[in-house]
Amino acid sequence: MTDTPVLSVRNLVVEIPTRHGLLRPVDDVSYDIEAGEILGVVGESGAGKSMTGNAVIGLLDPPARITSGEILLSGQPIHNLERSALRRLRGKKMGMIFQDPLTSLNPLLTIGDQLSETILEHLDISQTQARKRAIAALEEVGIPAASARINSYPHEFSGGMRQRVVIALALCAEPDLIIADEPTTALDVSVQAQIMALLKRLCRDRGVAVMLVTHDMGVIAEAADRVAVMYAGRLAELGAVREVLTNARHPYTAGLMASTPLASQGRKRLRQIPGAMPRLGALPTGCAFHPRCDHAQDQCRQEPGPTLDRCDGRAACWFPIGADTKEEAQA
Amino acid sequence: MLAYIIRRVFQSALVLLVVGLVAFSMFSFVGDPVDNMLGQERTQADIERLRETLGLDQPFVVQYWRFLEQAAQGNFGLSYRQGRPVAEILVERLPATLELAFVSGLMALFGGIALGIFTAIRRRGVSANIIMTASLIGVSLPTFLIGILLIYLFSVELGWLPSFGRGEVTRIGNWTTGFLTTSGLKALILPAITLGLYQMTLIMRLVRTEMLEVLRMDYIRFARARGIREKSVNFRHALKNTLVPVITITGLQLGSIIAFAIITETVFQWPGVGLLFINAIQFVDIPVMAAYLMMISVMFVGINLIVDMLYFAIDPRLRADRTAGGH
């Protein structure tokens, strides 16, 4: 394998012009995903994690648009492609999985039709071959009796099975990158684990790069190799999952970890981060997190948050948690 | 599904029975036709004789039963005004109305769906906005005014199209058609537009709203994320999902095209059943009115039944019996 990462996002900025001024739901975000790697993207609602995914796959809802930065797919820039060229890449080179499997499938078409349609769109093969591939795709995601069920409609499957169908659809043209936008949020806990195991297996077997957007720290801990924490459109912290989860450098990540319930903690009261994430139209001056931060100092209130480089590419913080990490994690 | 259809047919029959009662009640409660049929110089004997031939001397229930019995056989008695069987008059007039309704229905359906899709997909486009604004005219102007305006423009000022009548018609068996002659086709244009314009704008606005709704759904987004081309997203994925509500409304609208052709037929002196009905009202020709009422209700009920069955054809979720068998 080459050293080029499958996905490389460089200083990405997404802006939405509104009557009250320009909003920046994604502000100067950079990260790479290697083949066979799962990058978890976490953050509160509105932190810009889904927006980043949509920007990558080219499905930003106007008037939102990419105003600067680069997106490279296997080294090739895709942020400036025209619509039809980008459409040919979707499905073929990159796929997307949505949150709710109940609404992601067209209720009036059989899953076989939806699969064949996608395969025929991207591969130059016959109807019969497409059908065979569709069945193989269903088998791969663990649909029992796939050849019998291919003519079923989405409503004839359970939620977990439908998410498997959705994954089969996203993968049927064998893309190199999968953007999974909250793939397990709408599912039962037991089904969640199955779906995550499936995604991990596909990622490992096929060498697919996965961008896993979620707000669930448990899912991240279980599945991701690296994690990117987003806050108010910016990257707060980026690093290997074990490092970030056990040894958070950014106070926001530490706060997130402290507010995640753990079975081992017993019935201790959960800590919470005070306040709420600011709306994009009303960001505070300085570091966007400072009003909620225990460690905030004058510099945080006056200067915008630093880039990740300041702290070995790990955390975008003027005063990253270092020596006092232990007491913070214990709290 | 069969049980469902049987149930619907049963319900339909009940509706028709009630409409039949209303239609029949007119005989007993709206005026006295005998007064109208006989001139000023009538004798008591004349009146008695006519009452007997028309069956008006029987008790109410017997009359209703006889009415139903006869109606089921397509016999609605004699027109008070023309003295001929009502069924015969209706059959004679029906082709004109059906041809008019057919043409304006097709225009409304295809024009409405096409414009609806166009305005939904090009939501922010200039032409879509012009069409949307223009459609307000179709929705808000009353039919007779549109008819009169069209006559003024195309018949009076430009002289391109006839202002009234059906033009030359050709007889095929019991059916008279205006489709085969140039003058017949020309005569059809203005009334068809007048009758269909309102329905077309209505269908267009409905399709647009539904389409915009569907285009926001996750499965459309997912289809786009799989690289499905725009044409297929719009017409294969989105259009099919907009059709269920559109068919409901369209079905009812087609019924009302036939029913409310009355105004258009009056404006254009179109020799159909609508004009017949208006004339019947003026003359209190109750058998004709009753037959017209029954005919319209049969059509409405029939169209509704067809619409219900179309749902099954379009939406697999309604075909409940499929889930049971794992085939």
XYZ file of C-alpha atoms in Angstrom:
658
model
C 0.000 0.000 0.000
C 1.079 3.561 -0.654
C 1.461 6.128 2.051
C -1.263 8.397 0.650
C -4.177 8.445 3.067
C -7.569 7.519 1.585
C -9.084 10.737 2.810
C -7.202 13.866 3.551
C -9.033 16.962 4.730
C -6.902 20.107 4.768
C -7.991 23.326 6.511
C -11.589 22.767 5.476
C -13.956 25.692 5.956
C -17.707 25.421 5.325
C -19.740 28.597 5.415
C -23.442 29.370 5.357
C -24.426 32.896 4.373
C -27.477 34.012 6.339
C -29.334 37.251 6.851
C -27.502 37.748 10.131
C -24.070 37.176 8.689
C -21.776 34.375 7.737
C -21.870 31.178 9.813
C -18.975 28.758 9.895
C -20.247 25.325 10.871
C -16.855 23.853 9.916
C -13.836 26.022 10.644
C -10.314 25.072 9.623
C -10.614 21.328 10.096
C -7.801 18.993 9.010
C -7.394 15.259 9.388
C -6.409 12.124 7.468
C -7.914 8.663 7.364
C -5.752 5.764 6.258
C -6.999 2.645 4.495
C -8.394 0.153 7.007
C -8.641 2.791 9.693
C -11.695 4.013 11.582
C -11.638 7.656 12.553
C -14.248 8.547 15.119
C -15.621 12.086 14.961
C -17.365 13.108 18.180
C -18.933 16.234 19.533
C -22.216 17.688 20.693
C -25.095 18.340 18.297
C -24.190 21.214 16.044
C -20.447 20.798 16.529
C -20.066 20.384 12.769
C -19.345 16.664 12.654
C -22.106 15.727 10.197
C -21.451 18.877 8.212
C -17.848 17.744 7.716
C -19.067 14.385 6.436
C -21.535 16.038 4.074
C -18.828 18.357 2.788
C -16.550 15.407 2.034
C -19.173 13.501 0.072
C -20.384 16.655 -1.647
C -23.910 16.701 -0.285
C -23.927 20.032 1.515
C -27.372 21.572 1.393
C -27.186 24.970 -0.250
C -26.529 27.683 0.742
C -23.844 25.884 2.796
C -20.646 25.587 0.769
C -16.952 24.915 1.043
C -15.181 28.267 0.977
C -11.608 27.191 1.523
C -9.421 24.211 2.259
C -8.923 20.975 0.393
C -10.404 17.508 0.379
C -8.194 14.851 -1.167
C -9.482 11.388 -1.922
C -6.543 9.025 -2.426
C -4.456 12.078 -3.187
C -6.862 13.528 -5.760
C -8.582 16.830 -4.939
C -12.372 16.417 -4.959
C -13.562 19.640 -3.322
C -13.494 21.530 -6.616
C -15.006 18.852 -8.877
C -18.146 19.698 -10.778
C -21.404 18.080 -9.784
C -21.510 15.250 -12.308
C -17.904 14.233 -11.681
C -18.537 14.234 -7.959
C -21.688 12.176 -8.424
C -19.695 9.472 -10.223
C -17.342 9.297 -7.246
C -20.171 8.909 -4.762
C -20.996 5.276 -4.280
C -17.988 4.226 -6.357
C -15.153 5.766 -4.323
C -16.949 6.879 -1.209
C -20.158 5.735 0.404
C -22.311 7.087 3.170
C -24.415 5.433 5.852
C -27.152 7.407 7.530
C -28.525 7.463 11.010
C -31.975 6.024 10.566
C -32.234 2.761 8.601
C -36.024 3.054 8.689
C -35.968 6.129 6.494
C -32.794 5.525 4.481
C -34.369 2.986 2.131
C -36.915 3.844 -0.499
C -40.109 2.136 0.727
C -41.484 1.541 -2.762
C -38.518 -0.254 -4.323
C -37.320 -3.738 -3.440
C -33.877 -3.886 -1.875
C -32.731 -5.863 -4.923
C -33.778 -2.998 -7.186
C -31.994 -0.468 -5.024
C -28.833 -2.572 -4.952
C -28.809 -3.381 -8.672
C -29.468 0.226 -9.521
C -26.453 1.352 -7.526
C -24.209 -1.373 -8.921
C -25.267 -0.700 -12.522
C -24.682 2.990 -12.013
C -21.017 2.441 -11.236
C -19.932 -0.816 -12.814
C -20.151 -1.814 -16.435
C -21.813 -5.193 -16.002
C -25.028 -6.924 -17.058
C -28.320 -7.025 -15.149
C -27.790 -10.669 -14.181
C -24.283 -10.036 -12.915
C -25.516 -7.024 -10.971
C -28.144 -9.237 -9.393
C -25.497 -11.766 -8.367
C -23.352 -9.038 -6.914
C -26.342 -7.692 -5.016
C -26.932 -11.078 -3.433
C -23.233 -11.383 -2.580
C -23.330 -7.925 -0.992
C -26.293 -8.938 1.159
C -24.574 -12.134 2.196
C -21.477 -10.231 3.145
C -23.371 -8.041 5.601
C -25.007 -11.100 7.126
C -28.529 -11.139 5.687
C -29.679 -14.761 5.974
C -31.159 -16.355 2.816
C -30.062 -13.364 0.792
C -31.103 -14.757 -2.597
C -34.629 -15.306 -1.294
C -34.923 -11.940 0.380
C -33.588 -9.831 -2.426
C -37.080 -9.195 -3.764
C -38.378 -8.030 -0.403
C -39.338 -4.460 0.343
C -37.614 -2.509 3.129
C -40.634 -2.707 5.452
C -40.274 -6.474 5.513
C -36.973 -6.211 7.428
C -36.315 -5.369 11.069
C -34.373 -2.233 12.005
C -31.036 -3.995 12.454
C -31.465 -5.925 9.207
C -32.334 -2.723 7.417
C -29.133 -1.099 8.640
C -27.283 -4.114 7.255
C -29.025 -3.537 3.922
C -28.008 0.125 4.104
C -24.396 -0.904 4.676
C -24.601 -3.362 1.775
C -25.911 -0.519 -0.397
C -23.131 1.821 0.661
C -20.510 -0.850 -0.001
C -21.874 -2.597 -3.093
C -19.715 -0.650 -5.554
C -16.693 -1.184 -3.302
C -15.775 2.343 -2.254
C -12.504 3.132 -0.459
C -14.118 5.449 2.054
C -17.265 5.095 4.128
C -18.770 7.992 6.007
C -20.997 6.547 8.701
C -23.164 9.307 10.148
C -24.453 8.060 13.515
C -24.947 4.546 12.125
C -26.129 3.021 15.389
C -27.975 5.857 17.090
C -31.409 4.639 16.014
C -30.804 0.995 16.945
C -31.185 -1.221 20.031
C -28.046 -1.611 22.112
C -27.606 -5.278 21.204
C -28.095 -4.535 17.507
C -25.703 -1.591 17.818
C -22.913 -3.935 18.855
C -23.627 -6.240 15.884
C -23.599 -3.370 13.418
C -20.372 -1.959 14.830
C -18.751 -5.406 14.688
C -19.875 -5.672 11.065
C -18.433 -2.266 10.181
C -15.156 -3.140 11.879
C -14.946 -6.443 10.040
C -15.637 -4.844 6.648
C -13.115 -2.134 7.383
C -10.460 -4.689 8.292
C -11.190 -7.206 5.493
C -11.549 -4.734 2.695
C -9.196 -2.023 3.855
C -11.951 0.561 3.696
C -11.332 3.850 5.482
C -14.224 4.722 7.774
C -15.221 8.103 9.115
C -17.477 7.303 12.037
C -19.546 10.297 13.075
C -21.196 9.800 16.457
C -21.870 11.410 19.788
C -21.553 8.099 21.590
C -18.224 7.768 23.401
C -18.915 4.077 23.943
C -19.074 3.448 20.202
C -15.859 5.395 19.713
C -14.049 3.491 22.436
C -15.158 0.194 20.958
C -14.624 0.765 17.261
C -12.416 3.711 16.407
C -8.651 3.681 15.904
C -8.293 7.412 16.167
C -10.703 10.052 17.330
C -11.352 13.662 16.376
C -13.239 15.753 18.924
C -15.120 18.707 17.462
C -16.429 21.774 19.226
C -18.280 24.667 17.578
C -16.988 23.775 14.128
C -13.351 23.339 15.115
C -11.219 20.377 15.982
C -10.627 20.381 19.723
C -8.534 17.260 19.932
C -7.241 14.611 17.563
C -5.341 11.477 18.446
C -5.250 7.731 18.935
C -8.411 6.614 20.641
C -6.725 5.137 23.739
C -4.630 8.241 24.222
C -7.517 10.653 23.869
C -9.958 8.714 26.007
C -7.637 7.976 28.910
C -5.412 10.982 28.708
C -7.408 13.883 27.306
C -5.413 17.024 26.724
C -8.221 19.410 25.806
C -10.495 20.400 28.711
C -13.544 19.829 26.511
C -12.564 16.212 25.826
C -11.898 15.731 29.513
C -15.341 17.130 30.261
C -16.933 14.838 27.698
C -15.203 11.832 29.247
C -16.226 12.826 32.733
C -19.841 13.085 31.646
C -19.878 9.604 30.071
C -21.373 7.024 32.438
C -19.167 4.019 33.150
C -20.341 0.826 34.751
C -17.196 0.710 36.871
C -17.995 4.061 38.459
C -20.968 2.650 40.300
C -23.636 5.135 41.349
C -21.445 8.165 41.573
C -22.998 11.359 40.335
C -22.009 12.178 36.727
C -20.106 15.353 36.087
C -21.459 17.632 33.438
C -19.965 20.424 31.413
C -21.753 23.596 32.548
C -23.678 25.589 29.957
C -24.339 24.686 26.329
C -22.380 24.922 23.126
C -22.714 28.480 21.745
C -24.799 28.977 18.651
C -22.725 29.572 15.540
C -24.129 33.066 15.163
C -23.064 34.038 18.680
C -19.584 32.613 19.228
C -17.712 34.167 22.140
C -14.476 36.003 21.464
C -11.321 34.065 22.084
C -11.480 30.287 22.376
C -15.067 29.161 21.707
C -14.951 26.864 24.726
C -13.666 29.355 27.315
C -17.026 30.273 28.925
C -17.475 26.623 29.898
C -13.864 25.859 30.683
C -12.524 25.460 34.249
C -9.023 26.262 33.096
C -9.807 29.418 31.133
C -7.331 32.252 31.539
C -7.093 35.739 30.091
C -5.399 34.523 26.944
C -8.303 32.130 26.239
C -10.783 35.000 26.508
C -8.899 37.263 24.156
C -7.152 35.170 21.525
C -8.916 32.638 19.314
C -8.130 29.040 20.177
C -4.795 27.819 18.769
C -4.434 25.199 16.076
C -3.659 21.599 16.933
C 0.035 22.135 16.163
C 0.488 23.980 19.406
C 0.185 20.776 21.342
C 1.997 18.213 19.166
C -1.001 18.096 16.825
C -3.141 16.765 19.654
C -5.217 19.477 21.259
C -6.298 22.964 20.203
C -5.815 24.536 23.608
C -3.621 27.297 25.021
C -3.278 25.446 28.288
C -3.663 21.750 27.509
C -4.127 19.441 30.422
C -0.720 18.048 31.320
C 0.513 17.513 34.813
C -2.920 17.766 36.383
C -4.399 15.120 34.052
C -4.774 12.558 36.810
C -7.005 14.479 39.138
C -9.116 15.584 36.183
C -9.709 12.044 34.982
C -10.489 10.838 38.466
C -13.034 13.568 39.163
C -56.975 -7.724 -0.294
C -60.063 -9.507 -1.632
C -61.854 -9.020 1.679
C -60.952 -5.372 1.526
C -62.398 -4.980 -1.952
C -65.576 -6.787 -0.986
C -65.939 -4.511 2.010
C -65.418 -1.447 -0.159
C -67.957 -2.642 -2.723
C -70.456 -3.164 0.085
C -69.824 0.332 1.403
C -70.211 1.719 -2.091
C -73.578 0.024 -2.468
C -74.704 1.601 0.803
C -73.675 5.042 -0.408
C -75.599 4.546 -3.630
C -78.682 3.455 -1.700
C -78.630 6.670 0.322
C -78.083 8.819 -2.760
C -80.962 6.920 -4.340
C -83.174 7.905 -1.437
C -82.248 11.554 -1.831
C -82.821 11.394 -5.568
C -86.118 9.711 -5.086
C -87.273 12.103 -2.359
C -87.171 14.860 -4.941
C -90.110 13.267 -6.648
C -92.269 13.624 -3.563
C -91.066 16.892 -2.154
C -90.008 19.159 -4.985
C -93.029 20.701 -6.645
C -95.681 18.849 -8.584
C -94.534 17.750 -12.005
C -98.085 17.223 -13.143
C -98.611 20.979 -13.036
C -95.716 21.454 -15.378
C -96.574 18.708 -17.809
C -100.174 19.625 -18.401
C -101.073 22.956 -19.834
C -103.464 25.516 -18.408
C -106.556 23.800 -19.820
C -106.397 20.534 -17.918
C -109.217 18.575 -16.395
C -109.196 16.672 -13.117
C -109.391 13.460 -15.185
C -106.232 14.407 -17.097
C -104.402 14.922 -13.836
C -105.572 11.601 -12.380
C -104.615 9.733 -15.526
C -101.122 11.231 -15.637
C -100.563 10.572 -11.924
C -101.434 6.966 -12.537
C -99.151 6.547 -15.587
C -96.282 8.131 -13.666
C -97.015 5.992 -10.616
C -97.467 8.986 -8.368
C -100.589 7.605 -6.735
C -98.698 4.809 -4.953
C -97.462 5.021 -1.315
C -93.933 6.387 -0.671
C -92.222 3.091 0.162
C -93.678 1.331 -2.849
C -92.597 4.191 -5.058
C -89.045 4.085 -3.630
C -88.783 0.363 -4.152
C -90.047 0.665 -7.697
C -87.605 3.518 -8.273
C -84.667 1.390 -7.083
C -85.807 -1.594 -9.053
C -86.149 0.441 -12.203
C -82.968 2.423 -11.585
C -80.965 -0.783 -11.216
C -82.138 -1.683 -14.699
C -81.172 1.731 -16.002
C -84.755 2.852 -16.253
C -85.380 6.277 -14.760
C -88.812 6.815 -16.241
C -89.954 9.465 -18.664
C -88.601 12.947 -18.791
C -91.395 15.293 -17.738
C -90.270 17.767 -20.315
C -89.408 15.723 -23.375
C -91.707 12.800 -22.718
C -88.927 10.377 -23.678
C -87.163 7.809 -21.485
C -84.527 9.528 -19.360
C -82.012 6.743 -19.960
C -82.268 7.354 -23.685
C -81.649 11.077 -23.273
C -78.684 10.458 -20.956
C -77.053 7.975 -23.314
C -77.474 10.476 -26.092
C -75.872 13.292 -24.106
C -73.217 11.332 -22.245
C -70.595 11.017 -25.040
C -70.253 14.792 -25.285
C -69.565 15.116 -21.546
C -67.290 12.085 -21.365
C -65.165 13.229 -24.291
C -64.842 16.676 -22.785
C -64.012 15.253 -19.351
C -61.539 12.789 -20.855
C -59.596 15.441 -22.710
C -59.527 17.949 -19.870
C -58.753 15.167 -17.383
C -55.745 14.047 -19.407
C -54.630 17.634 -19.760
C -54.997 18.250 -16.035
C -53.236 15.024 -15.062
C -50.239 15.126 -17.368
C -49.906 18.901 -17.417
C -50.290 19.033 -13.653
C -47.777 16.283 -12.900
C -45.221 17.590 -15.390
C -45.466 21.179 -14.164
C -45.506 20.017 -10.547
C -42.265 18.082 -10.977
C -40.685 20.919 -12.896
C -41.524 23.544 -10.286
C -40.358 21.251 -7.487
C -36.995 20.409 -9.040
C -36.288 23.937 -10.233
C -37.615 25.381 -7.027
C -35.526 28.534 -7.164
C -35.619 28.958 -10.951
C -37.239 31.969 -12.588
C -39.541 29.961 -14.847
C -40.749 27.828 -11.932
C -41.664 30.955 -10.019
C -43.492 32.393 -13.006
C -45.479 29.161 -13.351
C -46.302 29.168 -9.638
C -47.561 32.738 -9.817
C -49.565 32.026 -12.954
C -51.105 28.986 -11.295
C -52.720 31.290 -8.747
C -54.869 32.553 -11.605
C -55.999 29.031 -12.371
C -56.858 28.391 -8.738
C -58.573 31.668 -7.997
C -60.462 32.621 -11.178
C -63.932 31.076 -11.405
C -64.447 28.636 -14.263
C -67.119 30.637 -16.055
C -64.893 33.703 -16.116
C -62.002 31.750 -17.632
C -64.407 30.356 -20.213
C -65.731 33.788 -21.114
C -62.218 35.254 -21.291
C -61.097 32.420 -23.572
C -64.143 32.919 -25.809
C -63.439 36.647 -25.951
C -59.806 36.130 -26.887
C -59.904 33.138 -29.234
C -63.382 33.360 -30.726
C -64.298 37.030 -30.738
C -60.953 38.782 -31.142
C -58.832 36.217 -32.963
C -61.617 34.156 -34.490
C -59.556 30.971 -34.327
C -61.903 28.699 -32.437
C -65.681 28.319 -32.203
C -67.347 29.795 -29.129
C -70.074 27.200 -28.647
C -71.287 23.720 -29.550
C -69.453 20.524 -30.454
C -68.804 21.171 -34.111
C -69.344 18.295 -36.528
C -69.760 14.935 -34.860
C -69.472 11.427 -36.221
C -71.834 8.645 -35.175
C -70.418 5.292 -34.201
C -73.204 3.072 -32.987
C -74.737 4.794 -29.982
C -71.727 7.016 -29.533
C -71.278 10.404 -31.108
C -67.698 11.576 -31.274
C -66.110 14.914 -32.043
C -62.636 13.424 -32.222
C -62.801 12.558 -35.916
C -63.533 15.914 -37.484
C -61.443 19.075 -37.488
C -64.358 21.213 -36.409
C -65.134 18.750 -33.613
C -61.551 18.893 -32.338
C -61.428 22.666 -32.625
C -64.667 22.978 -30.694
C -63.197 20.806 -27.953
C -60.150 22.957 -27.207
C -61.641 25.911 -25.348
C -64.099 23.961 -23.179
C -61.399 21.414 -22.317
C -58.996 24.137 -21.188
C -61.724 25.885 -19.225
C -62.749 22.700 -17.468
C -59.233 21.357 -16.890
C -57.341 24.484 -15.900
C -58.451 24.518 -12.290
C -57.764 20.812 -11.841
C -54.423 21.154 -13.558
C -53.211 23.915 -11.257
C -54.526 22.007 -8.274
C -52.683 18.820 -9.263
C -49.582 20.822 -10.096
C -49.494 22.477 -6.682
C -50.149 19.175 -4.964
C -47.413 17.351 -6.893
C -44.994 20.186 -6.167
C -45.681 20.161 -2.425
C -45.462 16.377 -2.190
C -42.349 16.260 -4.319
C -40.579 18.877 -2.194
C -41.537 16.885 0.867
C -40.206 13.630 -0.582
C -37.001 15.240 -1.853
C -36.148 16.039 1.757
C -36.430 12.404 2.815
C -33.415 10.394 3.924
C -33.775 7.833 1.171
C -33.394 10.553 -1.449
C -30.258 11.748 0.295
C -29.019 8.184 0.506
C -29.729 7.630 -3.195
C -27.691 10.753 -3.966
C -24.919 9.541 -1.649
C -24.766 6.348 -3.716
C -24.170 8.362 -6.842
C -27.541 7.650 -8.437
C -28.008 10.129 -11.258
C -30.302 13.074 -10.705
C -32.845 11.963 -13.320
C -33.268 8.619 -11.628
C -33.452 10.217 -8.177
C -36.197 12.548 -9.312
C -38.296 10.257 -11.428
C -37.670 6.787 -10.017
C -37.167 7.446 -6.335
C -39.065 10.657 -5.693
C -41.963 10.645 -8.158
C -43.249 7.226 -7.171
C -43.409 8.271 -3.544
C -45.436 11.365 -4.359
C -48.036 9.402 -6.284
C -50.191 8.026 -3.450
C -51.641 11.342 -2.279
C -51.657 12.640 -5.836
C -53.779 9.708 -7.008
C -56.292 10.263 -4.210
C -56.850 13.866 -5.106
C -56.656 13.271 -8.838
C -59.240 10.528 -8.629
C -61.671 12.768 -6.820
C -60.874 15.593 -9.209
C -61.635 13.431 -12.239
C -65.008 12.697 -10.695
C -65.653 16.354 -10.191
C -64.590 17.138 -13.751
C -67.544 15.114 -14.919
C -69.841 16.381 -12.207
C -68.968 20.031 -12.493
C -68.796 20.160 -16.251
C -72.168 21.862 -15.744
C -70.689 25.361 -15.707
C -68.371 24.827 -18.650
C -71.122 23.173 -20.648
C -73.407 26.117 -19.937
C -70.816 28.695 -20.958
C -69.982 26.870 -24.179
C -73.486 25.487 -24.816
C -71.841 22.065 -24.917
C -74.580 19.475 -25.516
C -73.627 17.182 -22.642
C -75.327 15.910 -19.498
C -74.369 19.034 -17.539
C -76.344 21.274 -19.823
C -79.131 18.731 -19.723
C -79.127 18.953 -15.932
C -79.264 22.762 -15.892
C -82.193 22.711 -18.275
C -83.837 20.018 -16.173
C -83.560 22.177 -13.061
C -85.186 25.093 -14.819
C -88.068 22.876 -15.786
C -88.212 20.854 -12.537
C -87.691 17.751 -14.700
C -87.227 15.519 -11.679
C -86.597 12.149 -13.425
C -83.709 13.715 -15.325
C -82.319 15.327 -12.167
C -82.626 12.093 -10.211
C -80.961 10.071 -12.951
C -78.158 12.609 -13.233
C -77.619 12.498 -9.490
C -77.473 8.704 -9.533
C -75.117 8.658 -12.484
C -72.700 11.102 -10.880
C -72.700 9.217 -7.588
C -72.036 5.919 -9.363
C -69.087 7.573 -11.078
C -67.687 9.024 -7.850
C -68.043 5.765 -5.989
C -66.534 3.834 -8.894
C -63.560 6.165 -9.187
C -62.949 5.969 -5.449
C -62.955 2.207 -5.646
C -60.419 2.265 -8.474
C -58.252 4.739 -6.553
C -58.245 2.451 -3.513
C -57.091 -0.438 -5.661
C -54.363 1.684 -7.245
C -52.873 2.196 -3.789
C -52.198 -1.510 -3.652
C -50.481 -1.387 -6.991
C -48.203 1.468 -5.930
C -47.442 0.928 -2.268
C -46.121 -2.518 -1.300
C -46.604 -1.743 2.396
C -50.349 -2.077 1.909
C -50.060 -5.547 0.431
C -50.119 -7.002 3.903
C -50.468 -10.629 2.835
C -46.936 -10.607 1.405
C -45.166 -10.396 4.745
C -46.698 -13.611 6.057
C -45.219 -15.882 3.411
C -41.440 -15.804 3.286
C -41.249 -16.238 -0.453
